[in-house]
Amino acid sequence: MDGVKYNFIVVDDSKLDCFVAEKVIKHSGKALVVKSFLEPIKALEYIKRNEIFNTSKTIIILDIQMPVMTGHQFVEAFEQLSQEIQDRYIVYMISSSSNESDLNRIANYKSVRKFSNKPINKEMINGFLRDLK
Amino acid sequence: MKIKILYIDDEVNNLTGFKASFRMDYNILIAHNTIQAHDLLIRNPDIRVIFCDQRMPDKTGVEFFKDIKNEFPYPIRILLTGYTDIEAVINSINHGNIFRYVQKPWSVADIIAAINEAHKFYMLNSMLSIKNGELKKAYIELDKFAHSVTHDMRRPLMGILGAIEVAQEIDDIGELKSMLNMMLESVKNLDGFIQSTHDYYNLKRGELKIEEIDFEELIKIEEKSLKSSIGEDIRFNANVQQEETFRCDKVSMNIILHNLLTNAFKYQKKGNEDKFVELDIKVATGMATICIKDNGIGIPENDINDIFDMFYRSASEEPGSGFGLYNVKDALLKLNGNIQVDSKIDIGSTFKVTIQNK
């Protein structure tokens, strides 16, 4: 097992999903800092502030279906940020169900690494971590 | 409205004779040749029956009907012809290019019988295509609806599923309890969502059942459930001024009051010392005016026009189905009522509903 660790940001409007995600992420043993946001706007503001705690990359776990700002809108705003900021993040999108148009849209985002279906559990997080190697 | 009929013949005498005989009962358009006829068909999409002479110098009637069949599928095509052309006519009927033929010389009764029959057929046909169009639209809507609804129902379930998996590895009772509370919230949200879809179908499919509305009773029930589920700390004032009995559909009335009050209670500013919701109902001169006012978070100006759309949610602080105000608007549409919104961010929202006494 290699010792690379990551920071995590969870963006999901469901408190329960954020809670579960934090638990699973902390349990993976690969997490340095875990932050969760119920409002995508707040997450975006946080990313823009560009606070650097360490040199590790940050994994964003992003729900698609959210009110006010959807996951899609979040990614579109994220991709407007400077390349230097974008390079510090890896985005994974998740949803409880997906249709073809969702998946097609995701395929067009450069910054999104992969899509996965909910529920958020060990398999999902481990899958994302395996994918990074 | 007179039925619009087009008659094509190269002989002017026939055209004037036809028009003279039928213009009182029908709206008759005439054409000397097929080019003119084609032009009239373009400019009059409401032509329902076409009579055409078989023997014309530029084109036979059979040829003309064959040519226009695809471009103008709805008008019913009838050929006027003498006995000698009978073979071409039978062929054309068998190919579906003409509906029937009337033998020359025609009598007024022949033509009227042909028009009646053709018109009956036209109505059936066009009704069918209208109904088909409606069905297609309903099917596409249902498809979208099913997708959104299954998604919204799966969401809380997936959250609970993830939580159960995590809970199995947690020993701390306090932590488990706080998870159970969150799961309870998810179950309540899901139940609320299902209740809203139920309302949606009640409104879409249900007949209106007009009965006397007891506002005081309705308010008492709502107040009790809202205070226990959302907040005891919200000051609620209800004021009913009723000069006459109010009759309306109770299910729709419930949906309107319930959703507007729930929103007023739900979208309050956190930490506000004096949260209030005011409900004012006036029934006078055949009209009920319902005013619901809060001092909550308010609605962003950009969103005001979208809040009544299905699945639209303007705020993320509180869980919602995106169904509530859509259902309110749908109910009001059914009752022929009206709604106005006045809202300012951080100041609050006022919804004003007017419904006629039934």
Short mmCIF file of C-alpha atoms in Angstrom, two decimals:
data_model
loop_
_atom_site.label_atom_id
_atom_site.label_comp_id
_atom_site.label_asym_id
_atom_site.label_seq_id
_atom_site.Cartn_x
_atom_site.Cartn_y
_atom_site.Cartn_z
CA MET A 1 0.00 0.00 0.00
CA ASP A 2 1.44 3.33 -0.99
CA GLY A 3 1.31 6.28 1.33
CA VAL A 4 -0.06 9.00 -0.98
CA LYS A 5 -2.76 10.98 0.73
CA TYR A 6 -5.33 13.44 -0.55
CA ASN A 7 -7.56 16.27 0.64
CA PHE A 8 -11.27 15.84 0.01
CA ILE A 9 -14.13 18.20 -0.68
CA VAL A 10 -17.66 16.81 -0.69
CA VAL A 11 -20.36 18.92 -2.37
CA ASP A 12 -23.85 17.56 -1.77
CA ASP A 13 -27.05 19.25 -0.57
CA SER A 14 -28.01 16.23 1.53
CA LYS A 15 -26.65 16.36 5.09
CA LEU A 16 -26.85 12.61 5.37
CA ASP A 17 -24.84 12.06 2.18
CA CYS A 18 -22.15 14.49 3.33
CA PHE A 19 -21.96 12.78 6.66
CA VAL A 20 -21.69 9.32 5.11
CA ALA A 21 -19.08 10.53 2.61
CA GLU A 22 -16.95 12.05 5.36
CA LYS A 23 -17.10 8.83 7.37
CA VAL A 24 -16.17 6.62 4.44
CA ILE A 25 -13.38 8.96 3.34
CA LYS A 26 -11.84 9.21 6.80
CA HIS A 27 -12.06 5.45 7.10
CA SER A 28 -10.12 4.94 3.87
CA GLY A 29 -6.94 6.10 5.58
CA LYS A 30 -6.06 8.22 2.56
CA ALA A 31 -7.47 11.50 3.72
CA LEU A 32 -5.62 14.54 5.05
CA VAL A 33 -8.35 17.17 5.22
CA VAL A 34 -12.04 16.44 4.54
CA LYS A 35 -14.47 19.31 4.07
CA SER A 36 -18.08 19.08 3.04
CA PHE A 37 -20.38 21.75 1.60
CA LEU A 38 -24.18 21.66 1.40
CA GLU A 39 -24.09 24.64 -0.96
CA PRO A 40 -21.99 24.43 -4.14
CA ILE A 41 -21.51 28.21 -4.16
CA LYS A 42 -19.72 28.02 -0.82
CA ALA A 43 -17.45 25.25 -2.09
CA LEU A 44 -16.58 27.32 -5.12
CA GLU A 45 -15.77 30.34 -2.95
CA TYR A 46 -13.57 28.14 -0.79
CA ILE A 47 -11.69 26.83 -3.85
CA LYS A 48 -11.26 30.37 -5.19
CA ARG A 49 -9.64 31.47 -1.93
CA ASN A 50 -6.95 28.93 -2.81
CA GLU A 51 -5.81 28.23 0.74
CA ILE A 52 -2.90 25.82 0.67
CA PHE A 53 -2.48 23.47 3.62
CA ASN A 54 -0.19 20.97 1.91
CA THR A 55 1.09 19.96 -1.50
CA SER A 56 -1.35 17.07 -1.92
CA LYS A 57 -4.08 17.08 -4.53
CA THR A 58 -7.70 17.59 -3.53
CA ILE A 59 -10.44 15.25 -4.66
CA ILE A 60 -13.85 16.89 -5.18
CA ILE A 61 -16.84 14.58 -4.87
CA LEU A 62 -19.65 16.45 -6.55
CA ASP A 63 -23.35 15.63 -6.60
CA ILE A 64 -25.18 16.51 -9.83
CA GLN A 65 -28.73 17.27 -8.73
CA MET A 66 -28.65 20.23 -6.38
CA PRO A 67 -30.92 23.28 -6.16
CA VAL A 68 -29.66 26.82 -6.90
CA MET A 69 -26.41 25.55 -8.47
CA THR A 70 -26.28 22.11 -10.06
CA GLY A 71 -23.18 19.95 -10.31
CA HIS A 72 -22.99 20.84 -14.00
CA GLN A 73 -23.05 24.56 -13.26
CA PHE A 74 -20.41 24.03 -10.59
CA VAL A 75 -18.03 22.34 -13.05
CA GLU A 76 -18.64 25.03 -15.66
CA ALA A 77 -17.71 27.70 -13.10
CA PHE A 78 -14.77 25.65 -11.86
CA GLU A 79 -13.35 25.38 -15.37
CA GLN A 80 -13.26 29.19 -15.56
CA LEU A 81 -10.75 29.32 -12.69
CA SER A 82 -7.03 29.65 -13.34
CA GLN A 83 -5.23 26.55 -14.57
CA GLU A 84 -3.01 26.72 -11.53
CA ILE A 85 -6.02 26.28 -9.23
CA GLN A 86 -7.68 23.66 -11.42
CA ASP A 87 -4.51 21.56 -11.45
CA ARG A 88 -4.74 21.08 -7.72
CA TYR A 89 -8.11 19.32 -7.97
CA ILE A 90 -9.55 16.10 -9.32
CA VAL A 91 -13.32 16.09 -9.80
CA TYR A 92 -15.55 13.05 -9.51
CA MET A 93 -19.28 13.44 -10.18
CA ILE A 94 -21.91 11.34 -8.49
CA SER A 95 -25.68 11.02 -8.69
CA SER A 96 -28.49 8.75 -7.54
CA SER A 97 -29.59 8.24 -11.13
CA SER A 98 -28.27 9.40 -14.44
CA ASN A 99 -29.70 9.76 -17.90
CA GLU A 100 -27.86 9.82 -21.17
CA SER A 101 -27.81 13.60 -21.45
CA ASP A 102 -26.19 13.87 -18.00
CA LEU A 103 -23.46 11.41 -18.99
CA ASN A 104 -22.85 13.11 -22.35
CA ARG A 105 -22.46 16.43 -20.62
CA ILE A 106 -20.01 14.99 -18.13
CA ALA A 107 -17.95 13.44 -20.94
CA ASN A 108 -17.37 16.96 -22.27
CA TYR A 109 -15.88 18.31 -19.04
CA LYS A 110 -12.08 18.22 -19.11
CA SER A 111 -11.83 18.53 -15.36
CA VAL A 112 -14.12 15.62 -14.48
CA ARG A 113 -12.28 12.34 -14.08
CA LYS A 114 -15.17 9.95 -13.73
CA PHE A 115 -18.86 9.53 -12.91
CA SER A 116 -20.28 7.12 -10.37
CA ASN A 117 -23.74 6.17 -9.15
CA LYS A 118 -24.75 6.60 -5.51
CA PRO A 119 -24.86 5.29 -2.79
CA ILE A 120 -21.66 6.71 -1.39
CA ASN A 121 -19.78 3.78 0.15
CA LYS A 122 -16.35 2.19 0.52
CA GLU A 123 -16.46 0.70 -2.98
CA MET A 124 -17.11 4.09 -4.53
CA ILE A 125 -14.31 5.88 -2.66
CA ASN A 126 -11.84 3.04 -3.13
CA GLY A 127 -12.73 2.96 -6.83
CA PHE A 128 -11.91 6.66 -7.10
CA LEU A 129 -8.60 6.17 -5.26
CA ARG A 130 -7.61 3.19 -7.41
CA ASP A 131 -8.41 5.24 -10.47
CA LEU A 132 -5.75 7.81 -9.49
CA LYS A 133 -2.83 5.44 -9.74
CA MET B 1 -69.05 28.30 -39.32
CA LYS B 2 -69.59 27.19 -42.90
CA ILE B 3 -67.55 24.30 -44.21
CA LYS B 4 -64.89 25.51 -46.65
CA ILE B 5 -65.03 23.74 -50.00
CA LEU B 6 -62.78 24.07 -53.04
CA TYR B 7 -64.10 23.32 -56.53
CA ILE B 8 -61.80 23.04 -59.55
CA ASP B 9 -63.13 23.00 -63.12
CA ASP B 10 -61.89 24.48 -66.38
CA GLU B 11 -65.43 25.37 -67.46
CA VAL B 12 -66.54 28.70 -66.07
CA ASN B 13 -70.23 27.79 -66.35
CA ASN B 14 -69.76 24.79 -64.09
CA LEU B 15 -67.90 26.87 -61.53
CA THR B 16 -70.55 29.58 -61.36
CA GLY B 17 -73.34 27.00 -61.32
CA PHE B 18 -71.69 25.16 -58.41
CA LYS B 19 -71.10 28.31 -56.47
CA ALA B 20 -74.64 29.55 -57.04
CA SER B 21 -76.13 26.28 -55.82
CA PHE B 22 -74.11 25.89 -52.62
CA ARG B 23 -72.78 29.26 -51.50
CA MET B 24 -75.63 29.75 -49.01
CA ASP B 25 -74.76 26.65 -47.03
CA TYR B 26 -71.03 26.36 -47.60
CA ASN B 27 -68.03 28.59 -48.06
CA ILE B 28 -67.18 27.87 -51.71
CA LEU B 29 -63.79 28.64 -53.26
CA ILE B 30 -63.36 28.10 -56.99
CA ALA B 31 -60.33 27.56 -59.24
CA HIS B 32 -60.08 27.50 -63.04
CA ASN B 33 -57.02 25.31 -63.08
CA THR B 34 -54.85 23.19 -60.80
CA ILE B 35 -52.19 25.90 -60.32
CA GLN B 36 -54.78 28.28 -58.96
CA ALA B 37 -56.20 25.43 -56.88
CA HIS B 38 -52.81 24.70 -55.37
CA ASP B 39 -52.40 28.35 -54.49
CA LEU B 40 -55.82 28.40 -52.78
CA LEU B 41 -54.94 25.27 -50.80
CA ILE B 42 -51.80 26.93 -49.47
CA ARG B 43 -53.65 30.07 -48.46
CA ASN B 44 -56.63 28.18 -46.97
CA PRO B 45 -55.40 25.37 -44.74
CA ASP B 46 -58.96 25.06 -43.43
CA ILE B 47 -60.40 23.73 -46.72
CA ARG B 48 -62.14 20.52 -45.76
CA VAL B 49 -63.53 19.12 -49.03
CA ILE B 50 -62.16 19.39 -52.59
CA PHE B 51 -64.27 18.70 -55.69
CA CYS B 52 -62.33 18.41 -58.92
CA ASP B 53 -63.41 17.81 -62.49
CA GLN B 54 -61.66 14.86 -64.14
CA ARG B 55 -61.21 16.30 -67.63
CA MET B 56 -59.15 19.47 -67.63
CA PRO B 57 -56.58 20.66 -70.19
CA ASP B 58 -53.52 20.94 -67.90
CA LYS B 59 -54.04 17.89 -65.71
CA THR B 60 -56.74 15.28 -65.07
CA GLY B 61 -58.51 15.36 -61.71
CA VAL B 62 -57.02 11.96 -60.86
CA GLU B 63 -53.51 13.28 -61.49
CA PHE B 64 -54.13 16.44 -59.47
CA PHE B 65 -55.39 14.53 -56.44
CA LYS B 66 -52.45 12.17 -56.62
CA ASP B 67 -50.07 15.16 -56.69
CA ILE B 68 -51.53 17.02 -53.71
CA LYS B 69 -52.22 14.01 -51.51
CA ASN B 70 -49.03 14.24 -49.48
CA GLU B 71 -48.83 18.02 -49.31
CA PHE B 72 -52.46 18.43 -48.18
CA PRO B 73 -53.45 15.19 -46.51
CA TYR B 74 -56.47 16.49 -44.58
CA PRO B 75 -59.04 17.84 -47.11
CA ILE B 76 -61.28 15.08 -48.47
CA ARG B 77 -60.86 14.62 -52.23
CA ILE B 78 -63.93 14.02 -54.45
CA LEU B 79 -63.84 13.61 -58.20
CA LEU B 80 -66.54 14.79 -60.62
CA THR B 81 -66.59 12.69 -63.75
CA GLY B 82 -68.62 11.21 -66.56
CA TYR B 83 -69.09 7.50 -67.03
CA THR B 84 -66.35 7.09 -69.66
CA ASP B 85 -63.50 7.69 -67.22
CA ILE B 86 -64.70 5.07 -64.78
CA GLU B 87 -61.60 2.87 -65.00
CA ALA B 88 -59.16 5.64 -64.07
CA VAL B 89 -61.47 6.58 -61.21
CA ILE B 90 -61.64 3.06 -59.77
CA ASN B 91 -57.87 2.83 -59.94
CA SER B 92 -57.51 6.13 -58.13
CA ILE B 93 -59.96 5.16 -55.40
CA ASN B 94 -58.09 1.90 -54.88
CA HIS B 95 -54.85 3.82 -54.47
CA GLY B 96 -56.42 6.00 -51.83
CA ASN B 97 -55.99 9.16 -53.88
CA ILE B 98 -59.67 10.02 -53.85
CA PHE B 99 -62.37 9.48 -51.27
CA ARG B 100 -65.23 8.95 -53.74
CA TYR B 101 -66.61 10.27 -57.01
CA VAL B 102 -69.80 12.00 -58.09
CA GLN B 103 -71.10 11.25 -61.55
CA LYS B 104 -71.76 14.05 -64.01
CA PRO B 105 -74.17 15.59 -64.51
CA TRP B 106 -74.61 15.96 -60.74
CA SER B 107 -77.72 16.83 -58.83
CA VAL B 108 -77.71 19.13 -55.79
CA ALA B 109 -78.69 16.18 -53.61
CA ASP B 110 -75.69 14.15 -54.86
CA ILE B 111 -73.28 16.91 -53.93
CA ILE B 112 -74.83 17.55 -50.50
CA ALA B 113 -74.72 13.83 -49.71
CA ALA B 114 -71.07 13.71 -50.80
CA ILE B 115 -70.18 16.75 -48.68
CA ASN B 116 -71.89 15.34 -45.60
CA GLU B 117 -70.14 12.04 -45.91
CA ALA B 118 -66.77 13.64 -46.67
CA HIS B 119 -67.10 16.03 -43.78
CA LYS B 120 -67.88 13.25 -41.35
CA PHE B 121 -64.74 11.48 -42.53
CA TYR B 122 -62.71 14.69 -42.30
CA MET B 123 -63.76 15.25 -38.68
CA LEU B 124 -62.92 11.70 -37.68
CA ASN B 125 -59.56 11.90 -39.37
CA SER B 126 -58.53 15.26 -38.01
CA MET B 127 -59.82 14.44 -34.52
CA LEU B 128 -57.68 11.35 -34.65
CA SER B 129 -54.58 13.28 -35.61
CA ILE B 130 -55.23 15.92 -32.94
CA LYS B 131 -55.70 13.20 -30.32
CA ASN B 132 -52.57 11.48 -31.54
CA GLY B 133 -50.62 14.71 -31.16
CA GLU B 134 -51.96 15.16 -27.63
CA LEU B 135 -51.07 11.59 -26.74
CA LYS B 136 -47.57 12.00 -28.06
CA LYS B 137 -47.11 15.16 -25.99
CA ALA B 138 -48.51 13.50 -22.88
CA TYR B 139 -46.21 10.55 -23.40
CA ILE B 140 -43.10 12.76 -23.63
CA GLU B 141 -44.20 14.64 -20.49
CA LEU B 142 -44.80 11.41 -18.64
CA ASP B 143 -41.37 10.21 -19.64
CA LYS B 144 -39.68 13.32 -18.26
CA PHE B 145 -41.86 13.18 -15.19
CA ALA B 146 -41.02 9.54 -14.49
CA HIS B 147 -37.32 10.26 -14.86
CA SER B 148 -37.36 13.19 -12.45
CA VAL B 149 -39.58 11.51 -9.93
CA THR B 150 -37.65 8.25 -9.79
CA HIS B 151 -34.49 10.29 -9.38
CA ASP B 152 -35.92 12.33 -6.52
CA MET B 153 -37.22 9.23 -4.80
CA ARG B 154 -33.97 7.34 -5.15
CA ARG B 155 -31.95 10.18 -3.70
CA PRO B 156 -32.98 9.87 -0.04
CA LEU B 157 -33.00 6.08 -0.35
CA MET B 158 -29.41 6.03 -1.58
CA GLY B 159 -28.45 8.29 1.31
CA ILE B 160 -30.06 5.92 3.79
CA LEU B 161 -28.44 2.91 2.10
CA GLY B 162 -24.99 4.49 2.37
CA ALA B 163 -25.69 5.39 6.00
CA ILE B 164 -26.73 1.85 6.90
CA GLU B 165 -23.50 0.49 5.43
CA VAL B 166 -21.44 3.01 7.39
CA ALA B 167 -23.46 2.50 10.58
CA GLN B 168 -22.51 -1.15 10.65
CA GLU B 169 -18.93 -0.15 11.36
CA ILE B 170 -19.72 2.40 14.07
CA ASP B 171 -19.87 1.49 17.75
CA ASP B 172 -20.44 4.88 19.30
CA ILE B 173 -24.12 5.06 20.35
CA GLY B 174 -24.21 8.86 20.25
CA GLU B 175 -22.96 8.88 16.71
CA LEU B 176 -25.40 6.17 15.69
CA LYS B 177 -28.24 8.19 17.19
CA SER B 178 -27.29 11.31 15.30
CA MET B 179 -27.19 9.20 12.11
CA LEU B 180 -30.62 7.79 12.89
CA ASN B 181 -31.91 11.35 13.20
CA MET B 182 -30.53 12.24 9.80
CA MET B 183 -32.03 9.09 8.34
CA LEU B 184 -35.36 10.02 9.90
CA GLU B 185 -35.15 13.41 8.15
CA SER B 186 -34.51 11.64 4.85
CA VAL B 187 -37.49 9.34 5.34
CA LYS B 188 -39.69 12.33 6.19
CA ASN B 189 -38.50 14.16 3.09
CA LEU B 190 -39.21 11.18 0.91
CA ASP B 191 -42.66 10.84 2.42
CA GLY B 192 -43.29 14.55 1.81
CA PHE B 193 -42.20 14.14 -1.78
CA ILE B 194 -44.51 11.19 -2.32
CA GLN B 195 -47.35 13.18 -0.74
CA SER B 196 -46.66 15.99 -3.23
CA THR B 197 -46.76 13.65 -6.23
CA HIS B 198 -50.01 12.35 -4.84
CA ASP B 199 -51.33 15.93 -4.72
CA TYR B 200 -50.09 16.43 -8.25
CA TYR B 201 -52.15 13.50 -9.52
CA ASN B 202 -55.17 14.47 -7.47
CA LEU B 203 -55.07 17.86 -9.13
CA LYS B 204 -54.44 16.54 -12.62
CA ARG B 205 -57.02 13.79 -12.59
CA GLY B 206 -59.45 14.65 -9.84
CA GLU B 207 -62.82 16.25 -10.38
CA LEU B 208 -63.68 19.34 -8.40
CA LYS B 209 -65.91 18.63 -5.44
CA ILE B 210 -67.41 21.89 -4.27
CA GLU B 211 -68.29 22.10 -0.59
CA GLU B 212 -68.35 24.61 2.21
CA ILE B 213 -64.86 25.50 3.46
CA ASP B 214 -64.26 25.97 7.16
CA PHE B 215 -61.14 28.14 7.18
CA GLU B 216 -60.81 28.18 10.98
CA GLU B 217 -60.73 24.39 11.06
CA LEU B 218 -58.24 24.18 8.17
CA ILE B 219 -55.92 26.69 9.83
CA LYS B 220 -56.03 24.90 13.17
CA ILE B 221 -54.87 21.64 11.57
CA GLU B 222 -52.11 23.33 9.57
CA GLU B 223 -50.85 25.35 12.52
CA LYS B 224 -50.55 22.28 14.72
CA SER B 225 -48.65 20.23 12.16
CA LEU B 226 -46.35 23.08 11.06
CA LYS B 227 -45.41 24.09 14.59
CA SER B 228 -44.55 20.55 15.56
CA SER B 229 -42.62 19.73 12.39
CA ILE B 230 -40.87 23.02 11.64
CA GLY B 231 -40.74 25.40 14.55
CA GLU B 232 -42.49 26.25 17.79
CA ASP B 233 -40.63 29.55 17.83
CA ILE B 234 -42.42 31.03 14.83
CA ARG B 235 -45.08 33.58 15.73
CA PHE B 236 -48.20 32.67 13.77
CA ASN B 237 -51.14 35.04 13.43
CA ALA B 238 -54.25 34.00 11.58
CA ASN B 239 -57.12 36.32 10.93
CA VAL B 240 -60.31 35.28 9.15
CA GLN B 241 -62.95 37.83 8.18
CA GLN B 242 -65.88 36.11 6.62
CA GLU B 243 -69.06 37.85 5.49
CA GLU B 244 -70.46 34.88 3.65
CA THR B 245 -69.95 31.12 3.49
CA PHE B 246 -67.19 30.12 1.13
CA ARG B 247 -67.67 27.19 -1.23
CA CYS B 248 -64.75 25.63 -3.05
CA ASP B 249 -62.98 22.34 -3.77
CA LYS B 250 -61.57 21.24 -0.43
CA VAL B 251 -58.65 19.19 -1.78
CA SER B 252 -57.38 22.12 -3.89
CA MET B 253 -57.93 24.59 -1.04
CA ASN B 254 -55.90 22.34 1.27
CA ILE B 255 -53.05 22.07 -1.20
CA ILE B 256 -52.90 25.85 -1.65
CA LEU B 257 -52.92 26.70 2.05
CA HIS B 258 -50.66 23.83 3.07
CA ASN B 259 -47.90 24.59 0.57
CA LEU B 260 -47.90 28.36 1.03
CA LEU B 261 -47.87 28.05 4.82
CA THR B 262 -45.20 25.34 4.77
CA ASN B 263 -42.96 27.57 2.67
CA ALA B 264 -43.57 30.55 4.94
CA PHE B 265 -42.61 28.45 7.97
CA LYS B 266 -39.70 26.70 6.30
CA TYR B 267 -37.83 29.56 4.67
CA GLN B 268 -37.17 31.60 7.78
CA LYS B 269 -33.91 33.32 8.61
CA LYS B 270 -31.82 31.30 11.00
CA GLY B 271 -31.14 33.14 14.24
CA ASN B 272 -33.92 35.66 13.71
CA GLU B 273 -35.33 36.55 17.14
CA ASP B 274 -38.80 37.33 15.91
CA LYS B 275 -39.84 34.98 13.12
CA PHE B 276 -43.41 35.49 12.07
CA VAL B 277 -46.00 34.22 9.62
CA GLU B 278 -49.23 36.12 9.08
CA LEU B 279 -52.28 34.67 7.43
CA ASP B 280 -55.15 36.94 6.43
CA ILE B 281 -58.30 35.56 4.87
CA LYS B 282 -61.15 37.76 3.72
CA VAL B 283 -64.33 36.45 2.15
CA ALA B 284 -66.59 39.13 0.71
CA THR B 285 -68.64 39.84 -2.40
CA GLY B 286 -68.14 36.40 -3.90
CA MET B 287 -64.37 36.37 -3.51
CA ALA B 288 -61.84 34.93 -1.08
CA THR B 289 -58.58 36.84 -0.69
CA ILE B 290 -55.82 34.97 1.11
CA CYS B 291 -52.64 36.74 2.15
CA ILE B 292 -49.65 34.87 3.55
CA LYS B 293 -46.80 37.01 4.78
CA ASP B 294 -43.49 36.05 6.37
CA ASN B 295 -40.28 37.79 7.38
CA GLY B 296 -38.07 35.00 6.07
CA ILE B 297 -35.18 34.77 3.63
CA GLY B 298 -37.14 36.09 0.63
CA ILE B 299 -36.82 35.03 -3.00
CA PRO B 300 -34.05 36.30 -5.30
CA GLU B 301 -35.47 38.63 -7.95
CA ASN B 302 -34.07 36.46 -10.74
CA ASP B 303 -36.00 33.45 -9.49
CA ILE B 304 -39.42 35.02 -9.01
CA ASN B 305 -40.63 34.00 -12.45
CA ASP B 306 -39.46 30.40 -12.09
CA ILE B 307 -40.72 29.48 -8.64
CA PHE B 308 -43.99 28.05 -9.96
CA ASP B 309 -42.19 25.70 -12.38
CA MET B 310 -42.17 22.00 -11.66
CA PHE B 311 -39.04 20.82 -9.80
CA TYR B 312 -37.71 24.37 -9.53
CA ARG B 313 -36.05 25.13 -6.22
CA SER B 314 -34.76 28.54 -5.38
CA ALA B 315 -33.14 27.80 -2.03
CA SER B 316 -30.95 24.97 -0.88
CA GLU B 317 -30.97 25.60 2.87
CA GLU B 318 -34.08 23.53 3.41
CA PRO B 319 -35.11 20.27 1.73
CA GLY B 320 -37.94 20.56 -0.77
CA SER B 321 -39.52 18.62 -3.58
CA GLY B 322 -39.78 21.37 -6.18
CA PHE B 323 -43.44 20.45 -6.38
CA GLY B 324 -45.11 22.69 -3.82
CA LEU B 325 -45.69 25.94 -5.69
CA TYR B 326 -46.27 24.07 -8.94
CA ASN B 327 -49.15 22.30 -7.24
CA VAL B 328 -50.44 25.59 -5.84
CA LYS B 329 -50.49 27.11 -9.29
CA ASP B 330 -52.11 24.02 -10.78
CA ALA B 331 -54.82 24.09 -8.12
CA LEU B 332 -55.46 27.77 -8.78
CA LEU B 333 -55.66 27.14 -12.50
CA LYS B 334 -58.34 24.57 -11.83
CA LEU B 335 -60.25 26.93 -9.55
CA ASN B 336 -59.78 29.85 -11.92
CA GLY B 337 -57.94 31.69 -9.17
CA ASN B 338 -54.97 34.00 -9.14
CA ILE B 339 -51.70 34.38 -7.25
CA GLN B 340 -49.27 37.28 -6.81
CA VAL B 341 -45.89 37.32 -5.13
CA ASP B 342 -44.05 40.16 -3.54
CA SER B 343 -40.68 39.31 -2.10
CA LYS B 344 -37.46 40.95 -1.00
CA ILE B 345 -34.27 39.17 0.01
CA ASP B 346 -33.82 39.14 3.80
CA ILE B 347 -37.08 41.04 4.31
CA GLY B 348 -39.62 38.36 3.50
CA SER B 349 -42.29 37.20 1.07
CA THR B 350 -45.99 37.88 0.66
CA PHE B 351 -48.22 35.63 -1.43
CA LYS B 352 -51.68 36.91 -2.29
CA VAL B 353 -54.27 34.47 -3.59
CA THR B 354 -57.73 35.31 -4.90
CA ILE B 355 -60.39 32.69 -5.56
CA GLN B 356 -64.00 33.14 -6.55
CA ASN B 357 -66.75 31.73 -4.36
CA LYS B 358 -68.28 28.79 -6.18
#
